[in-house]
């Protein structure tokens, strides 16, 4: 199993912020700065008696910690928000490239394979947490949350080797230990018959490469239909229709053409001696060129 290198608290906070949507992280950065800055700038009353000395020292220590934190915490949150934005774009690009056969499950790296699987579950309504505990050799790669329940995911991008039953047993044991509702083993290839037999009757789903490809393509098709349906609905809504001609004023319905009896619309003369003056013109113009002056009712 790949061992994660030790990081500083600043880097850990960036990683934590990157897991959250950027539209949540950026407001949190502003709130964190305002709160910590208020601690730094607020006066600390001098102790009136020896009994208040302890609280006075605690206040001084809190202020000492808040001085650097007012810059480091918001900065980490902002960096995390930026990482979240780029990560989202990267996952979308990777997902679309596999859905369109530009890339295959075997041509991407094991890390990209984990990102792809996470994005596939995210589009199925799961909240996805990348644990960072997995790696090319195994481990719990993703934690899924949905309806208050937890699911564990292990990814295997083995190009030639069939996934054996011991991998399924390992995940099932971790599921039991952590009280997970269910689990998924997602691979780029195929499972052995023993692995499939062990998973039967358990809340454990095995997803082979062909099934994963189908899930990705179906998800992309559903997303495309939703976008098309929304655009069609917007275009068919009368409130969104763009007027192509003069729009009659509310009183225009009371003014009828003296020739063809069609409604008349208010217009402004652009030429001649009456330039700038208002008049009523037939809505059937140029078929009907009848007009009424502004004073006519």
Coordinates of C-alpha atoms in Angstrom, one line a residue:
X1 CA 0.0 0.0 0.0
X2 CA 1.3 3.4 -0.9
X3 CA 2.3 5.5 2.2
X4 CA 1.2 9.1 2.2
X5 CA 4.1 11.5 2.9
X6 CA 3.8 13.6 6.1
X7 CA 2.5 17.1 5.5
X8 CA 2.3 20.3 7.4
X9 CA -1.0 21.5 9.0
X10 CA -1.1 24.2 6.3
X11 CA -1.0 21.5 3.5
X12 CA -3.5 19.4 5.4
X13 CA -5.9 22.3 5.5
X14 CA -5.5 22.9 1.8
X15 CA -6.3 19.3 1.1
X16 CA -9.4 19.4 3.3
X17 CA -10.6 22.6 1.6
X18 CA -10.0 21.1 -1.8
X19 CA -12.6 18.4 -1.0
X20 CA -15.3 21.0 -0.5
X21 CA -17.0 23.0 -3.3
X22 CA -15.2 26.3 -4.0
X23 CA -18.4 28.3 -3.4
X24 CA -18.4 27.1 0.2
X25 CA -14.6 27.4 0.8
X26 CA -14.3 31.0 -0.4
X27 CA -16.9 32.4 2.0
X28 CA -15.3 30.4 4.8
X29 CA -12.0 32.1 4.0
X30 CA -13.6 35.5 4.5
X31 CA -15.4 34.5 7.7
X32 CA -12.2 33.0 9.1
X33 CA -10.2 36.2 8.4
X34 CA -12.8 38.4 10.0
X35 CA -13.2 36.2 13.0
X36 CA -9.4 35.8 13.6
X37 CA -8.8 39.5 12.9
X38 CA -11.4 40.4 15.5
X39 CA -9.5 38.4 18.1
X40 CA -6.2 40.1 17.2
X41 CA -7.7 43.7 17.3
X42 CA -9.9 43.2 20.4
X43 CA -8.5 44.7 23.6
X44 CA -7.5 42.4 26.4
X45 CA -8.4 43.9 29.8
X46 CA -5.7 43.9 32.4
X47 CA -6.2 41.6 35.3
X48 CA -7.9 43.3 38.2
X49 CA -6.7 40.7 40.7
X50 CA -4.4 37.7 40.8
X51 CA -7.4 35.4 40.2
X52 CA -7.9 36.9 36.7
X53 CA -4.3 36.3 35.8
X54 CA -5.0 32.8 34.3
X55 CA -7.7 34.1 31.9
X56 CA -5.5 37.1 31.0
X57 CA -2.7 34.7 30.0
X58 CA -5.1 32.5 28.0
X59 CA -6.3 35.6 26.1
X60 CA -2.7 36.6 25.3
X61 CA -1.9 33.1 24.0
X62 CA -5.1 33.1 21.9
X63 CA -4.2 36.4 20.4
X64 CA -0.6 35.2 19.7
X65 CA -2.0 32.3 17.8
X66 CA -4.5 34.4 15.9
X67 CA -1.9 36.8 14.6
X68 CA -0.4 34.4 12.0
X69 CA -3.6 32.3 11.7
X70 CA -5.6 35.3 10.4
X71 CA -3.4 35.1 7.2
X72 CA -2.5 31.4 7.0
X73 CA -6.0 29.9 7.5
X74 CA -7.8 32.1 4.8
X75 CA -4.8 31.6 2.5
X76 CA -5.1 27.8 2.9
X77 CA -8.8 27.9 2.2
X78 CA -8.3 30.0 -0.9
X79 CA -5.6 27.6 -2.2
X80 CA -8.0 24.8 -1.5
X81 CA -10.8 26.5 -3.4
X82 CA -8.5 26.9 -6.4
X83 CA -7.5 23.3 -6.2
X84 CA -11.2 22.3 -6.0
X85 CA -11.9 24.3 -9.2
X86 CA -9.0 22.8 -11.2
X87 CA -9.8 19.3 -9.8
X88 CA -13.4 19.6 -11.0
X89 CA -12.3 20.7 -14.4
X90 CA -9.7 17.8 -14.6
X91 CA -12.3 15.2 -13.6
X92 CA -14.8 16.5 -16.1
X93 CA -12.2 16.5 -18.9
X94 CA -11.1 12.9 -18.0
X95 CA -14.7 11.7 -17.8
X96 CA -15.6 13.1 -21.2
X97 CA -12.5 11.8 -22.8
X98 CA -13.3 8.2 -21.7
X99 CA -17.0 8.6 -22.5
X100 CA -16.0 9.7 -26.1
X101 CA -13.4 6.9 -26.4
X102 CA -10.6 9.5 -26.7
X103 CA -9.0 7.6 -23.8
X104 CA -9.6 4.1 -22.5
X105 CA -9.5 2.6 -19.0
X106 CA -6.2 1.0 -19.7
X107 CA -4.5 4.1 -21.2
X108 CA -4.9 6.3 -18.1
X109 CA -2.9 6.1 -14.9
X110 CA -4.1 4.4 -11.7
X111 CA -4.5 7.8 -10.1
X112 CA -6.7 9.0 -13.0
X113 CA -8.6 5.8 -12.8
X114 CA -9.5 6.6 -9.2
X115 CA -10.6 10.1 -10.2
X116 CA -12.7 8.7 -13.0
X117 CA -14.5 6.3 -10.7
X118 CA -15.1 9.0 -8.2
X119 CA -16.6 11.2 -10.9
X120 CA -18.8 8.4 -12.1
X121 CA -20.3 7.9 -8.5
X122 CA -20.5 11.7 -8.0
X123 CA -22.8 11.9 -11.1
X124 CA -25.0 9.1 -9.6
X125 CA -25.7 11.3 -6.6
X126 CA -23.0 10.3 -4.1
X127 CA -20.8 12.6 -2.1
X128 CA -17.3 11.4 -2.8
X129 CA -14.3 11.6 -0.5
X130 CA -10.9 10.7 -1.8
X131 CA -9.1 9.1 1.2
X132 CA -5.6 9.2 -0.2
X133 CA -5.0 5.9 1.5
X134 CA -5.0 3.8 -1.6
X135 CA -2.5 3.6 -4.4
X136 CA -1.3 1.4 -7.2
X137 CA -1.2 -1.6 -4.9
X138 CA -4.6 -1.2 -3.2
X139 CA -6.4 0.2 -0.2
X140 CA -9.7 2.0 0.3
X141 CA -9.6 4.7 -2.4
X142 CA -13.0 6.4 -2.0
X143 CA -15.6 6.9 0.6
X144 CA -19.1 7.5 -0.7
X145 CA -21.9 9.2 1.3
X146 CA -25.6 9.1 0.4
X147 CA -28.7 9.4 2.5
X148 CA -26.6 9.3 5.7
X149 CA -25.0 6.0 4.7
X150 CA -21.4 5.2 4.1
X151 CA -20.0 3.1 1.2
X152 CA -16.4 2.1 0.6
X153 CA -14.8 1.8 -2.8
X154 CA -11.6 0.0 -3.9
X155 CA -10.2 0.6 -7.4
X156 CA -8.0 -1.8 -9.3
X157 CA -6.5 -0.9 -12.7
X158 CA -4.9 -4.2 -13.4
X159 CA -4.4 -4.4 -17.2
X160 CA -3.7 -8.2 -17.5
X161 CA -4.3 -9.9 -14.1
X162 CA -7.8 -11.1 -13.1
X163 CA -8.9 -9.7 -9.7
X164 CA -8.9 -12.5 -7.2
X165 CA -11.3 -13.3 -4.4
X166 CA -8.8 -12.1 -1.7
X167 CA -9.4 -8.5 -2.8
X168 CA -13.1 -8.9 -2.3
X169 CA -12.6 -10.5 1.1
X170 CA -10.3 -7.6 2.2
X171 CA -12.9 -4.9 1.3
X172 CA -15.7 -6.9 3.0
X173 CA -13.7 -7.1 6.2
X174 CA -13.0 -3.3 6.2
X175 CA -16.7 -2.7 5.5
X176 CA -17.7 -4.7 8.6
X177 CA -15.0 -3.0 10.8
X178 CA -16.1 0.5 9.8
X179 CA -19.8 -0.2 9.8
X180 CA -20.3 0.7 6.1
X181 CA -23.6 0.2 4.4
X182 CA -22.0 -1.4 1.4
X183 CA -19.0 -1.4 -0.9
X184 CA -17.9 -1.4 -4.5
X185 CA -14.8 -3.0 -6.2
X186 CA -14.3 -1.2 -9.5
X187 CA -11.7 -2.6 -11.9
X188 CA -10.6 -2.0 -15.5
X189 CA -10.6 -5.7 -16.3
X190 CA -12.4 -8.8 -15.0
X191 CA -13.0 -10.7 -11.8
X192 CA -12.4 -14.4 -11.3
X193 CA -15.5 -16.7 -10.8
X194 CA -14.5 -17.2 -7.1
X195 CA -14.6 -13.4 -6.6
X196 CA -18.1 -13.2 -8.1
X197 CA -19.3 -16.1 -6.0
X198 CA -18.0 -14.6 -2.8
X199 CA -19.8 -11.2 -3.5
X200 CA -23.2 -12.9 -4.0
X201 CA -25.7 -12.3 -1.2
X202 CA -23.6 -9.5 0.3
X203 CA -24.1 -5.7 -0.1
X204 CA -21.0 -5.7 -2.2
X205 CA -21.1 -4.8 -5.9
X206 CA -18.4 -5.8 -8.4
X207 CA -18.0 -3.5 -11.4
X208 CA -15.9 -4.7 -14.3
X209 CA -14.3 -2.5 -17.0
X210 CA -17.1 -3.1 -19.5
X211 CA -19.8 -2.2 -16.9
X212 CA -17.9 0.9 -15.9
X213 CA -17.7 2.1 -19.5
X214 CA -21.4 1.6 -19.8
X215 CA -22.0 3.6 -16.6
X216 CA -19.9 6.5 -17.8
X217 CA -21.6 6.7 -21.2
X218 CA -25.1 6.4 -19.8
X219 CA -24.3 9.2 -17.3
X220 CA -23.0 11.4 -20.1
X221 CA -26.1 10.8 -22.2
X222 CA -28.4 11.6 -19.2
X223 CA -26.5 14.8 -18.6
X224 CA -26.8 15.8 -22.3
X225 CA -30.5 15.1 -22.3
X226 CA -31.0 17.3 -19.2
X227 CA -29.1 20.2 -20.8
X228 CA -31.1 19.8 -24.0
X229 CA -34.4 19.6 -22.1
X230 CA -33.6 22.7 -20.1
X231 CA -32.6 24.7 -23.2
X232 CA -35.8 23.6 -25.0
X233 CA -37.9 24.5 -22.0
X234 CA -36.3 27.9 -21.8
X235 CA -36.8 28.6 -25.5
X236 CA -40.5 27.5 -25.4
X237 CA -41.3 29.7 -22.4
X238 CA -43.2 32.7 -23.7
X239 CA -41.5 34.9 -21.0
X240 CA -38.2 34.2 -22.6
X241 CA -39.4 34.9 -26.2
X242 CA -37.6 37.8 -27.9
X243 CA -40.0 40.2 -29.6
X244 CA -39.4 40.4 -33.3
X245 CA -41.4 43.5 -34.0
X246 CA -43.0 46.5 -32.3
X247 CA -44.7 45.6 -29.0
X248 CA -48.1 47.3 -28.6
X249 CA -48.6 49.4 -25.5
X250 CA -51.5 48.3 -23.1
X251 CA -53.7 50.9 -24.7
X252 CA -53.0 49.7 -28.3
X253 CA -55.7 47.1 -28.0
X254 CA -58.2 49.9 -27.8
X255 CA -57.0 51.5 -31.1
X256 CA -58.1 49.7 -34.3
X257 CA -57.0 50.3 -37.8
X258 CA -59.7 52.3 -39.7
X259 CA -59.1 50.3 -42.8
X260 CA -58.5 46.6 -41.9
X261 CA -59.6 46.7 -38.2
X262 CA -56.3 45.2 -37.0
X263 CA -54.7 46.5 -33.8
X264 CA -52.5 49.5 -34.1
X265 CA -49.1 50.1 -32.5
X266 CA -47.5 53.3 -31.4
X267 CA -44.6 54.5 -33.6
X268 CA -42.4 57.6 -33.8
X269 CA -41.8 59.4 -37.1
X270 CA -38.2 59.5 -38.1
X271 CA -38.3 61.8 -41.2
X272 CA -40.2 64.7 -42.6
X273 CA -41.8 67.6 -40.9
X274 CA -43.3 65.4 -38.2
X275 CA -40.0 63.8 -37.2
X276 CA -40.1 62.9 -33.5
X277 CA -43.8 62.9 -33.3
X278 CA -45.8 59.9 -32.1
X279 CA -48.5 58.3 -34.2
X280 CA -50.5 55.0 -34.4
X281 CA -49.6 52.7 -37.3
X282 CA -51.3 49.6 -38.5
X283 CA -49.7 46.4 -37.1
X284 CA -50.1 44.8 -40.6
X285 CA -47.7 47.3 -42.2
X286 CA -46.5 47.2 -45.0
X287 CA -49.7 45.3 -46.2
X288 CA -51.8 48.1 -44.6
X289 CA -50.3 51.6 -44.4
X290 CA -53.2 53.3 -42.5
X291 CA -52.2 55.6 -39.6
X292 CA -53.8 57.6 -36.9
X293 CA -52.4 60.7 -35.3
X294 CA -51.5 60.6 -31.5
X295 CA -54.5 62.7 -30.7
X296 CA -56.9 60.3 -32.4
X297 CA -58.7 57.8 -30.1

